[in-house]
Coordinates of C-alpha atoms in Angstrom, one line a residue:
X1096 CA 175.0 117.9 99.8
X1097 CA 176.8 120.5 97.8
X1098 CA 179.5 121.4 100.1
X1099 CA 179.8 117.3 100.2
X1100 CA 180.5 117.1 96.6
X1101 CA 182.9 120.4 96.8
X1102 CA 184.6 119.1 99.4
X1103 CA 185.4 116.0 97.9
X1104 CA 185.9 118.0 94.2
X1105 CA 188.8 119.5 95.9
X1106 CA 190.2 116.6 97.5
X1107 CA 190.3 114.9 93.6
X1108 CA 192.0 117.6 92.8
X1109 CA 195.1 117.8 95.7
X1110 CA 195.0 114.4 95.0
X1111 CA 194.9 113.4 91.5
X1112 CA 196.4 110.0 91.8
X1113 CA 196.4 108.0 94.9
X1114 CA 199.2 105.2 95.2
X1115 CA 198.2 101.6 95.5
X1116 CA 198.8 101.4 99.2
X1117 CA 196.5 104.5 100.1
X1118 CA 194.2 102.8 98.1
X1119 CA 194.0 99.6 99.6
X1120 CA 194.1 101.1 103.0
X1121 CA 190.9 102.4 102.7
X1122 CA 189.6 99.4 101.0
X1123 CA 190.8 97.3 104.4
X1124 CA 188.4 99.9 106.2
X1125 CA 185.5 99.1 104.3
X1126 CA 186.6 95.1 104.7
X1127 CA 186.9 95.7 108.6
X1128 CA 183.5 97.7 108.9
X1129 CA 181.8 94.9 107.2
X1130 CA 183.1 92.0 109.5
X1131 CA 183.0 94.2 112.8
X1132 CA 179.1 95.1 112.0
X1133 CA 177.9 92.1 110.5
X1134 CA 175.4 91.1 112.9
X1135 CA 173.8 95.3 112.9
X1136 CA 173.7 95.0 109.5
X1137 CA 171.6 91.9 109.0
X1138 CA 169.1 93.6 111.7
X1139 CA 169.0 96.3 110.0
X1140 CA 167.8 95.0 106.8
X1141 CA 165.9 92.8 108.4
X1142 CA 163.7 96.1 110.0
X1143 CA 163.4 97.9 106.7
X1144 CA 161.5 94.2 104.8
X1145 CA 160.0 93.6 108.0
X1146 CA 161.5 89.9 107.5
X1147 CA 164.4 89.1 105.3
X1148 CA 166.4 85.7 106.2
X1149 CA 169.8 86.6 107.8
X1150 CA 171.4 83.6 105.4
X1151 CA 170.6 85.7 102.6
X1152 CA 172.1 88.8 104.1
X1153 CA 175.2 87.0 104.8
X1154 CA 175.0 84.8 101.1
X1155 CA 173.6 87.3 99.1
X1156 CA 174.8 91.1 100.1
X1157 CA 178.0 90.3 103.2
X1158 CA 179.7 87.5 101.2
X1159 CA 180.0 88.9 98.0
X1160 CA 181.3 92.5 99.4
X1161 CA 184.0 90.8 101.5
X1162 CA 184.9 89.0 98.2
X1163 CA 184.8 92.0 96.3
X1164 CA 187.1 93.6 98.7
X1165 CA 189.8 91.0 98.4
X1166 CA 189.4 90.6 94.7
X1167 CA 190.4 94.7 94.3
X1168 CA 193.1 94.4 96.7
X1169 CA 194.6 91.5 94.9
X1170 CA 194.8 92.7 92.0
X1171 CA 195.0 96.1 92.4
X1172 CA 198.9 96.6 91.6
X1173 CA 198.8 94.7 88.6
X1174 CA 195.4 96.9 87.2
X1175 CA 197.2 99.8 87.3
X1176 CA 200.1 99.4 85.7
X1177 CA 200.0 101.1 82.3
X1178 CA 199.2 98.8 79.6
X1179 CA 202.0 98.3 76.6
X1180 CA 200.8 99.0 72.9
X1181 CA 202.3 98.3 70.0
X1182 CA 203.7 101.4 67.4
X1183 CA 203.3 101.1 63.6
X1184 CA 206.4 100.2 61.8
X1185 CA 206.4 103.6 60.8
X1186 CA 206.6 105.2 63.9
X1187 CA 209.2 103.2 65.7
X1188 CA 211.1 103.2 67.7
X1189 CA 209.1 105.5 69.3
X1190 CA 207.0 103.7 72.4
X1191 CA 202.9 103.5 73.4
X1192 CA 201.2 102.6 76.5
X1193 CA 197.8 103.0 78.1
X1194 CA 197.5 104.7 81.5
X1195 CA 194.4 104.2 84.0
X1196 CA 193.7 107.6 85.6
X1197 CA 191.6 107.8 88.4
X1198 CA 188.5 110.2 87.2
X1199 CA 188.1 112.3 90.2
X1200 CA 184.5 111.5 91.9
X1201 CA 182.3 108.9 91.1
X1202 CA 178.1 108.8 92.5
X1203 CA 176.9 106.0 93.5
X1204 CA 172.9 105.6 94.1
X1205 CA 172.2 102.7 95.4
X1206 CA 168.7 100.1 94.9
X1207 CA 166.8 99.0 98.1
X1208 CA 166.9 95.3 97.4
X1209 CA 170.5 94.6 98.2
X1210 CA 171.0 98.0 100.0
X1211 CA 174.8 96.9 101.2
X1212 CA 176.3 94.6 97.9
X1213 CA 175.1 97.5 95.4
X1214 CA 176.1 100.1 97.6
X1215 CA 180.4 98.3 98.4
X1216 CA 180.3 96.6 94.7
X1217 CA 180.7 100.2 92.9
X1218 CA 182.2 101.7 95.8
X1219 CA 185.1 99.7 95.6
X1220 CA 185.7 99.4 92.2
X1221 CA 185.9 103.1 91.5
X1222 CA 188.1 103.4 95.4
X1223 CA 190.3 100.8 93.7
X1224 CA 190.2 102.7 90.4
X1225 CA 191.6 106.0 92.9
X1226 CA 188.3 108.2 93.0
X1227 CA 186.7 110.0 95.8
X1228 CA 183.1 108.4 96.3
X1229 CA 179.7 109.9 97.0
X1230 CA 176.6 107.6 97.6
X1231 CA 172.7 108.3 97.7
X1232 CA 170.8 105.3 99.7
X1233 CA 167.7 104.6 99.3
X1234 CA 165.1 106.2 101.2
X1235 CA 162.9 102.7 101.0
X1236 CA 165.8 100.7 103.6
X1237 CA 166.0 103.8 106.0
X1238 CA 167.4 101.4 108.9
X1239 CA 170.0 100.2 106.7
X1240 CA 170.4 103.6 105.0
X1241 CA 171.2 105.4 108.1
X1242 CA 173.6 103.2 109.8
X1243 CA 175.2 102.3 106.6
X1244 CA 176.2 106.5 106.6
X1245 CA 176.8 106.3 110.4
X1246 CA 179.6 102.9 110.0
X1247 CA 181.1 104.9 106.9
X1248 CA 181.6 107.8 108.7
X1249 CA 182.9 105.7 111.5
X1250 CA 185.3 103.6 109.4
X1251 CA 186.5 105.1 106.5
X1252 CA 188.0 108.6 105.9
X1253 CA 185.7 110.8 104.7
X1254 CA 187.9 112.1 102.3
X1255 CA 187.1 109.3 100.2
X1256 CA 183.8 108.4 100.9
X1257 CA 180.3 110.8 101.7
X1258 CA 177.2 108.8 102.3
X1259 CA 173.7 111.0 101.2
X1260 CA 170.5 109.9 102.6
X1261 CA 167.3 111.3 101.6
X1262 CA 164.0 111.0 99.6
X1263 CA 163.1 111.4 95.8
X1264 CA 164.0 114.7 95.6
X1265 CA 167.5 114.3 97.4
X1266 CA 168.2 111.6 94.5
X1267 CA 166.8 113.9 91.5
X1268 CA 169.4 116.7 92.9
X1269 CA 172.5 114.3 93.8
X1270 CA 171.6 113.0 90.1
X1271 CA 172.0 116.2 88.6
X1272 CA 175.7 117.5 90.4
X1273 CA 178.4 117.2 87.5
X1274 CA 180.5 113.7 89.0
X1275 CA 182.9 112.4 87.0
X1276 CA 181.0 109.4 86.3
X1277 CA 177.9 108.5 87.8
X1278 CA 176.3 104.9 88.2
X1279 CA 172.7 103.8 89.2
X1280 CA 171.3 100.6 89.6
X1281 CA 167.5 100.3 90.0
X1282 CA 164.7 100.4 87.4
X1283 CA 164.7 101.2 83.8
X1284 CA 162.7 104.0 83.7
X1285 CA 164.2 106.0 87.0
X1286 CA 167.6 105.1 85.1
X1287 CA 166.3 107.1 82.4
X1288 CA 165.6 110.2 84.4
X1289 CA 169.1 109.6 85.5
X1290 CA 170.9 109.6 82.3
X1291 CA 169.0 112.7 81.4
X1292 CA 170.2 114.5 84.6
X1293 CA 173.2 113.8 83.8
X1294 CA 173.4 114.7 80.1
X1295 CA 173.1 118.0 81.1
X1296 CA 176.6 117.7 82.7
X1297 CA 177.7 115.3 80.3
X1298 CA 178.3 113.1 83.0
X1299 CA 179.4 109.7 81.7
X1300 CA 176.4 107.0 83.2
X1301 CA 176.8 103.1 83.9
X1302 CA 173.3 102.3 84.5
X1303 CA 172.4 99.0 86.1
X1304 CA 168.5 98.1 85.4
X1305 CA 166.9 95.1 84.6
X1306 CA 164.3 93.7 82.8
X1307 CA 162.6 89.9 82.3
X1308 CA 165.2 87.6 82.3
X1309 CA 163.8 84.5 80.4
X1310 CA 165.1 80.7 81.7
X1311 CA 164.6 78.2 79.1
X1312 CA 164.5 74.3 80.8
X1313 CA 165.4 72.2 77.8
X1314 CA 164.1 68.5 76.8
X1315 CA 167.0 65.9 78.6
X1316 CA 167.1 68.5 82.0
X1317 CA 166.2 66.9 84.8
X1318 CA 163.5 68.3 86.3
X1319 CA 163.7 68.0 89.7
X1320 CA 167.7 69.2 89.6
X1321 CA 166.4 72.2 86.6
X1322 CA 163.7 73.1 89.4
X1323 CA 165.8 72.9 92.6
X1324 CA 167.9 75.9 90.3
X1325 CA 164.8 77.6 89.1
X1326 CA 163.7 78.1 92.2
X1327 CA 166.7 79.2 94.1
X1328 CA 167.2 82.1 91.8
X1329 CA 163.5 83.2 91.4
X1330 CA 162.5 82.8 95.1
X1331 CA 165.6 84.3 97.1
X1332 CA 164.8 87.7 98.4
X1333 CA 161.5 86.2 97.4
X1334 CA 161.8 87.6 93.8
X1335 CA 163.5 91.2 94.6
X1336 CA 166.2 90.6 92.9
X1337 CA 167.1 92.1 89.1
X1338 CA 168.9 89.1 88.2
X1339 CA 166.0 86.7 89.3
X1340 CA 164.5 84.7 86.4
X1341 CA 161.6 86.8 85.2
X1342 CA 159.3 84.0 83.1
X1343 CA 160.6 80.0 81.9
X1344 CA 160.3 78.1 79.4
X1345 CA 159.6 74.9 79.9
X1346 CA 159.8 72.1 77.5
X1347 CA 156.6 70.0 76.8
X1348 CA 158.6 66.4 77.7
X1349 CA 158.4 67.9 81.2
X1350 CA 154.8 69.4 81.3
X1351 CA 152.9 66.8 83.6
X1352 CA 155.4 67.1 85.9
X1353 CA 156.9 70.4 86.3
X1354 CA 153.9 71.7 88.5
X1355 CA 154.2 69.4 90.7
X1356 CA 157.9 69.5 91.2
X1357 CA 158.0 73.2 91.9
X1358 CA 155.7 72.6 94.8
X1359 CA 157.5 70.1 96.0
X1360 CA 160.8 72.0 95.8
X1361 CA 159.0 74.9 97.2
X1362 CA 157.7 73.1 100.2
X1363 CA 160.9 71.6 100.5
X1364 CA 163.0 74.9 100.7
X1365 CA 160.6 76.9 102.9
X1366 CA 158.6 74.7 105.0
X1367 CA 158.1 76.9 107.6
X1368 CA 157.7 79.9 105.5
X1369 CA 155.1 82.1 107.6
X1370 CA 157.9 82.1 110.4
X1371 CA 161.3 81.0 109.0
X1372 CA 163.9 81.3 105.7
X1373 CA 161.4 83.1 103.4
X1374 CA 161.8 87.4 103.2
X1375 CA 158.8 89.6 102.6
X1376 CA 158.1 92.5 100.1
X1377 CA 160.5 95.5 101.1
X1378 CA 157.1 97.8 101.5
X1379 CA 153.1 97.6 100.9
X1380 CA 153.9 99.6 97.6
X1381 CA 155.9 96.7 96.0
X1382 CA 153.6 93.7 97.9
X1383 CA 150.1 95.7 96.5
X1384 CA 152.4 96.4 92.6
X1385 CA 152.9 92.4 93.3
X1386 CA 149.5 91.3 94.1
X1387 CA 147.9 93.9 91.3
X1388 CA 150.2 91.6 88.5
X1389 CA 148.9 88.6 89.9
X1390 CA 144.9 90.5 90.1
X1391 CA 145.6 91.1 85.9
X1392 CA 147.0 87.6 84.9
X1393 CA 144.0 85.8 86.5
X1394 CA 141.5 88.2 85.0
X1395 CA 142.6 87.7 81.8
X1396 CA 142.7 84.0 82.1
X1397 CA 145.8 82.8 83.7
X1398 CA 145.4 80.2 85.9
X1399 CA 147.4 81.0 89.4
X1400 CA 149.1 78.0 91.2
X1401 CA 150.3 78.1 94.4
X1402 CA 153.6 76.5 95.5
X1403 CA 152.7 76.3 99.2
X1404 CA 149.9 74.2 100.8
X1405 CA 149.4 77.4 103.1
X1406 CA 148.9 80.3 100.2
X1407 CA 147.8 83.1 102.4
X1408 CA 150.0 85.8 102.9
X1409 CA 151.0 87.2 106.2
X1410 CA 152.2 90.5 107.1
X1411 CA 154.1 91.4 103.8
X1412 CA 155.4 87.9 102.9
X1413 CA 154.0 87.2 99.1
X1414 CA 153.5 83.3 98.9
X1415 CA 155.0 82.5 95.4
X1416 CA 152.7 81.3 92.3
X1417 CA 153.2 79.8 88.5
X1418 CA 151.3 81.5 86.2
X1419 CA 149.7 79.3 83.6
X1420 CA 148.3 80.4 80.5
X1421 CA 150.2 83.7 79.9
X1422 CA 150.2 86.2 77.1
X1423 CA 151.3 89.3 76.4
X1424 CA 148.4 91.3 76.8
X1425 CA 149.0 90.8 81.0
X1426 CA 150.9 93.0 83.0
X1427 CA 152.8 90.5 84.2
X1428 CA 154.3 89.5 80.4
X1429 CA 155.1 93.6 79.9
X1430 CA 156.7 94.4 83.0
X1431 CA 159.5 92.9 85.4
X1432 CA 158.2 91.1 88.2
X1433 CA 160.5 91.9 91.0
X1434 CA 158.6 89.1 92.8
X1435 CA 157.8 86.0 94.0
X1436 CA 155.7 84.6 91.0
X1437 CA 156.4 83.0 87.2
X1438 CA 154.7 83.0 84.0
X1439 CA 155.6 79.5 82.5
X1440 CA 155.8 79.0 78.3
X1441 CA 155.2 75.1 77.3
X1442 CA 157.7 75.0 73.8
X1443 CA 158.2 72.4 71.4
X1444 CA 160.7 74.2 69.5
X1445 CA 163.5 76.2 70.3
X1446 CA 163.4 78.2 67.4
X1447 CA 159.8 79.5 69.1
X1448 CA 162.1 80.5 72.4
X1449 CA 164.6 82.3 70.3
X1450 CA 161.7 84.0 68.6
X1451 CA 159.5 84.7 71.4
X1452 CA 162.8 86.2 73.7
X1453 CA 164.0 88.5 70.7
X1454 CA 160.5 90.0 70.7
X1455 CA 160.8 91.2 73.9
X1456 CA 163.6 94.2 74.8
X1457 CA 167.3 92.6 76.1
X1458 CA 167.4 91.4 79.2
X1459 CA 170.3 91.6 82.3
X1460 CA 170.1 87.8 82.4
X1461 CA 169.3 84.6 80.6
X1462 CA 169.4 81.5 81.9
X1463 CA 169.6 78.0 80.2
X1464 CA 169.4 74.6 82.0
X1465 CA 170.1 72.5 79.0
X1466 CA 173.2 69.5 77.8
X1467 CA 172.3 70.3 74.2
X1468 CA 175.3 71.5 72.9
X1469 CA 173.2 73.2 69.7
X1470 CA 170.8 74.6 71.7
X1471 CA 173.5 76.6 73.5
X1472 CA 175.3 78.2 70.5
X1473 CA 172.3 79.2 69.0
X1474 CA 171.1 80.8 71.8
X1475 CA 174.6 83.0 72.8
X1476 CA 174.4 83.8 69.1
X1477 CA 171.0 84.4 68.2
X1478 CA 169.7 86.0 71.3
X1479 CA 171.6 89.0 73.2
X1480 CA 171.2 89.5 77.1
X1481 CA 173.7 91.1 79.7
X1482 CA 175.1 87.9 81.0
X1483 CA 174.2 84.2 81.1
X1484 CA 174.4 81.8 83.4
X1485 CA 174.1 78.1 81.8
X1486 CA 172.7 75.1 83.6
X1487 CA 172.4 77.5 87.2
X1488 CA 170.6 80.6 87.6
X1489 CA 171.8 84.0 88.9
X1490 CA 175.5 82.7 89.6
X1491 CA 177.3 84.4 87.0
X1492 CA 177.3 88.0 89.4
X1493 CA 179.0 86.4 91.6
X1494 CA 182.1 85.7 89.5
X1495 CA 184.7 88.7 89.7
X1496 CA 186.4 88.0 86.8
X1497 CA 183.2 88.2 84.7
X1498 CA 182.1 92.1 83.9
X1499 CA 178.6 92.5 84.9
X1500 CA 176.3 94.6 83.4
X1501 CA 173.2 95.0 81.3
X1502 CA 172.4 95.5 77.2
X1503 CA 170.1 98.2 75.8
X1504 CA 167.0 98.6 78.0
X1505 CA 168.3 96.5 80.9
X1506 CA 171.4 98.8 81.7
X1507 CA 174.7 100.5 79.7
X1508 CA 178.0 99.7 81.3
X1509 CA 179.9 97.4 83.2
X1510 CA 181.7 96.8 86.4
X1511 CA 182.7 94.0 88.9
X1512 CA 186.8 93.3 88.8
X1513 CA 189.2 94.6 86.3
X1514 CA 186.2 96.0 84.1
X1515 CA 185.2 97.9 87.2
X1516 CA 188.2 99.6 87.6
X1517 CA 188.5 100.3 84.2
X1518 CA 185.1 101.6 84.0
X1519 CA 185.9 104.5 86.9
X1520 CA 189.1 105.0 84.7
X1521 CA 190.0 107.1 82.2
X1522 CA 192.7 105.5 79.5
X1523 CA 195.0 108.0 78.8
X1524 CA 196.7 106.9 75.4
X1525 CA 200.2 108.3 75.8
X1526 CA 202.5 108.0 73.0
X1527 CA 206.5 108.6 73.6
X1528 CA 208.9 109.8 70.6
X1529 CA 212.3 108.7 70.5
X1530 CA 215.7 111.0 70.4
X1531 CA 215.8 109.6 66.6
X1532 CA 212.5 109.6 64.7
X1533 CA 211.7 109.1 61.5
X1534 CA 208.6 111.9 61.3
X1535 CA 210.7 114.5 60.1
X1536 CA 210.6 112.8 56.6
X1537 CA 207.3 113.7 56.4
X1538 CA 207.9 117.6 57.5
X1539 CA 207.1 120.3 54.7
X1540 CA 207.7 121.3 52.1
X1541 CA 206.5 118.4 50.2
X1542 CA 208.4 117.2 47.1
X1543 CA 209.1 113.5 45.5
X1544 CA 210.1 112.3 48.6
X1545 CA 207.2 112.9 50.4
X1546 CA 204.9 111.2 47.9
X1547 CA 207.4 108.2 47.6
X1548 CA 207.2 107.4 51.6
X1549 CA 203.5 107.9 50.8
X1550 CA 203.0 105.1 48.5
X1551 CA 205.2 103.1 50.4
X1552 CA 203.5 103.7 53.3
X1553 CA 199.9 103.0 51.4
X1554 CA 200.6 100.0 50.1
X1555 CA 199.0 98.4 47.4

């Protein structure tokens, strides 16, 4: 792993700034590796969860990439050229600009939820941005993991790109090498033992975590079409997801019938869920952490509802269940899900939902399914989180133009289109002096002058 990051070191350094078309050459790589492999890929994922709908692989992790791809590519030549700034009056006509300078190499470790879109979405951004790229997999999707490293080394040169596989200890050490810049996506506190690897090189970190991600389903929402979206983001990759909504808010207007209509919409989306459509827990670890939440709730007086007439599980497939009756003194109110079930808040008031989310730390997501136009402003203003999606859950990721990212304890950092580049850029502030400038009238010595242009240049 050393000699890999040397290796590609050196090549940062022969090659300090790539042009656009070397840049988008190995982007078209990536693209054509993607298309040429689809149907490996979705098996291989499909090994590591033992079950994962290939709709959701293509939807969820081979769409987005592609997009991502073509979004970089694009845009690219405009992104790089050097941004115009404007000079005090005092300085002119002497000229500013920003330049983006590719870092050198960027890391990369990647989750095992969405194993391919986490591993291309950074990958191509800081590509894009010029940088030489090494990635750790993780060591939980070892089918993916290993021919993810194979079709790289295939497809793209690797003078650009290294892919690490390996366990724990592999991702402490590949954490700890002095990159340029170094993003991880995953939990909060495995992105801590990150950040403080990488203090120690003051390696600049974008950490992508996550957190409970509140939904709030207004008075006025319909509840069957406020469902239909509640569901869809909570129950694809049943739950694995860091963007998934974490717990709801419901209001009281629809309390006799929300129940019901999430077991209908349930049923409705996965009818044959035992067999067809529905992905299992990536590993035992995650389905026993799962079934341990649910084990604490009911003990301290939840009541568990099942969504599916048939509620037994079957190899690792968690059925999914609303959790009545929550407070904070479960497990499942103090730590993030990561699957199939939600806690559900009755509210009155929406000043108890601001309240009640502001108690809690910051979020990646909130989601709002709401037409009151109040409600909204109060809750952009009042409540912070790392993106929103309103009236639709989880969508806003897949918008290029929006910077994704997370706030405090859900993450540091953002990437995803122009902010990605940026973000595996360095913005050189370059300032150019005329062939007649005016800064020699502030040259020593200092006399009456001096302290004239000096109150002038004050102002009042």
């Amino acid at each position: 792993m050393e000699q890999v990051f040397k290796n590609l070191k050196q090549k940062a350094f022969e090659q300090p700034y790539p042009e656009v078309k070397e840049r988008r050459k190995v982007l078209k790589q990536i693209k054509k590796m993607l298309l040429k492999n689809e149907a490996v890929i979705i098996e291989a994922i499909n090994k590591d969860f033992s079950y994962r709908e290939p709709f959701e692989t293509q939807i969820a992790e081979l769409f987005p990439s592609i997009k991502t791809i073509q979004h970089a590519s694009k845009h690219l030549s405009s992104w790089v050229i050097p941004e115009k700034r404007k000079v005090s009056l005092w300085f002119k006509p002497a000229t500013a600009k920003v330049m983006y300078q590719p870092l050198g190499l960027v890391g990369v470790i990647v989750p095992w939820n969405y194993p391919l879109y986490l591993a291309i979405g950074p990958i191509v951004a800081a590509i894009a941005a010029g940088n030489r790229v090494m990635t750790k997999m993780s060591e939980f999707t070892p089918h993916f993991s290993q021919l993810f490293a194979e079709l790289c080394d295939k497809y793209v040169d690797n003078d650009w790109l290294n892919v690490v596989n390996g366990d724990a200890q592999v991702a402490a050490d590949f954490a700890a090498l002095p990159f340029d810049h170094l993003l991880f996506t995953g939990s909060t506190d495995i992105g801590k033992k990150v950040m403080a690897a990488a203090s120690k090189n003051l390696t600049p970190v974008t950490l992508e975590l996550g957190g409970k991600s509140p939904t709030i389903i207004d008075q006025g929402y319909p509840i069957e079409k406020a469902v239909e979206k509640l569901l869809f983001g909570k129950l694809l990759n049943s739950g694995q997801t860091c963007l998934a909504p974490d717990y709801v808010f419901v209001h009281s207007s629809h309390k006799n019938s929300f129940v019901k209509t999430c077991q209908d919409v349930a049923q409705k989306f996965y009818p044959d869920w035992k067999r067809a459509h529905y992905t299992a827990m990536i590993n035992n670890k995650q389905w026993e952490r799962h079934q341990q939440l649910l084990d604490d709730a009911k003990e301290k007086g939840a009541d568990l509802i099942p969504l599916f007439q048939e509620s037994e599980t079957t190899g690792r497939k968690q059925p999914p269940h609303l959790v009545l009756g929550v407070n904070d003194q479960m497990l499942i109110m103090q730590q993030e899900i990561f699957g199939p079930s939600l806690p559900v808040i009755f509210f009155d008031s929406i000043d108890g939902v601001i309240k009640s989310i502001n108690s809690r730390p910051r979020p990646l997501a909130l989601y709002l399914l709401s037409y009151d136009k109040n409600h909204f402003k109060r809750l952009m203003i009042e409540t912070h989180s790392g993106g929103v999606t309103v009236n639709d859950t989880i969508l806003h990721v897949s918008q290029e133009n929006l910077p994704f990212g997370g706030i405090g304890p859900s993450g540091m950092g953002h990437y995803h289109g122009i902010e990605g580049f940026k973000t595996f850029s360095h913005a050189k502030s370059i300032f150019k002096q005329s062939r007649i400038a005016s800064s020699k009238l502030i040259y020593p010595p200092y006399g009456k002058l001096s302290k004239f242009l000096y109150r002038l240049m004050r102002g009042r």
